[in-house]
Amino acid sequence: MKQRNLLIIGLLIFINVGLYGQNDKKYIRAGNKEFAKENFEKSELSYRKALEVTKAPYKASFNVGDALYKQEKYDEAAKQFEQLSEDEIDKIGKGYMYHNLGNSMLQSSKLEESIEAYKDALRNNPDDLETKYNLAFAQDKLKQQEQEQQQNQDNKDQDKDNKDNKDQQNKDQQDQNKKDQKDQNKDQNKQDQQQQPNQISKEDATRILQALQNQEKDIQDKVKKAKASQARVKSTTNW
């Protein structure tokens, strides 16, 4: 991202020193010196002291926003610049203010807000090339973010579909296993029913054996009686 030199912007605004009283000039100069040395915290304190005594608060407030931005206090810097929008300033000054507001929003990853701020800056200062560059940068970054979010959502949807398919496959397999087990049990019961008539209990076998033995004994007894009868008849005949 092409970043505006905020200190230079601030110094340009201060070129007409006749707008300042003696005290606020002293604090502004002190703040500028510390800003140039990258002592941004000290420069912020000097600018805030200038705010306490100045009759033209816009310029000192603008520099406070710059100092906060350089300290990477982007949310505080954004609030500082937003407060400036309520002041009566010329269009170029508003362009600078919205430009820096856009930078603060961008650094806080508030892409949509930064885009709107850059657009407001261009409405007030249409020829600002740096603002045009930053606007294009923020728009590209937002588009990339949306594409990544969409890709992440697509991946989540795909993972969910895969999980649902796997769960359905597992359920189908379980249902098939149950059906196979049921069919197997049914076939086994059928086989048992077919084999059951040919099977007899131990008691029945004992009774059948006993009956056969009794039947064999009766037959033997009949044979003996027949033999005995034949013998008697023969004996009678011989007499």
Short mmCIF file of C-alpha atoms in Angstrom, two decimals, residues 12-13 17 27-28 44 51 57 70 72 81 84 93 99 104 109-110 128 134 137 171 184 218 236:
data_model
loop_
_atom_site.label_atom_id
_atom_site.label_comp_id
_atom_site.label_asym_id
_atom_site.label_seq_id
_atom_site.Cartn_x
_atom_site.Cartn_y
_atom_site.Cartn_z
CA LEU A 12 1.90 21.82 4.65
CA ILE A 13 -1.18 22.72 6.61
CA VAL A 17 1.75 30.52 10.71
CA TYR A 27 3.98 23.26 20.94
CA ILE A 28 3.37 22.53 17.26
CA GLU A 44 1.42 13.49 20.36
CA LEU A 51 -4.89 21.89 21.36
CA PRO A 57 -8.02 23.20 16.71
CA LYS A 70 2.48 6.33 13.65
CA GLU A 72 0.00 2.02 15.37
CA PHE A 81 -9.91 11.86 12.11
CA LEU A 84 -12.31 16.32 12.35
CA GLY A 93 -8.31 19.58 4.12
CA HIS A 99 -7.39 9.88 3.19
CA SER A 104 -6.39 3.99 9.70
CA SER A 109 -8.59 -4.52 8.55
CA LYS A 110 -11.85 -2.59 8.19
CA ASP A 128 -5.20 12.91 -5.30
CA ASN A 134 -4.96 3.29 -1.81
CA PHE A 137 -5.42 -1.44 -3.09
CA LYS A 171 -25.67 -46.64 7.51
CA GLN A 184 -28.96 -66.07 7.59
CA ASP A 218 -43.50 -112.24 20.85
CA THR A 236 -49.97 -138.37 18.50
#
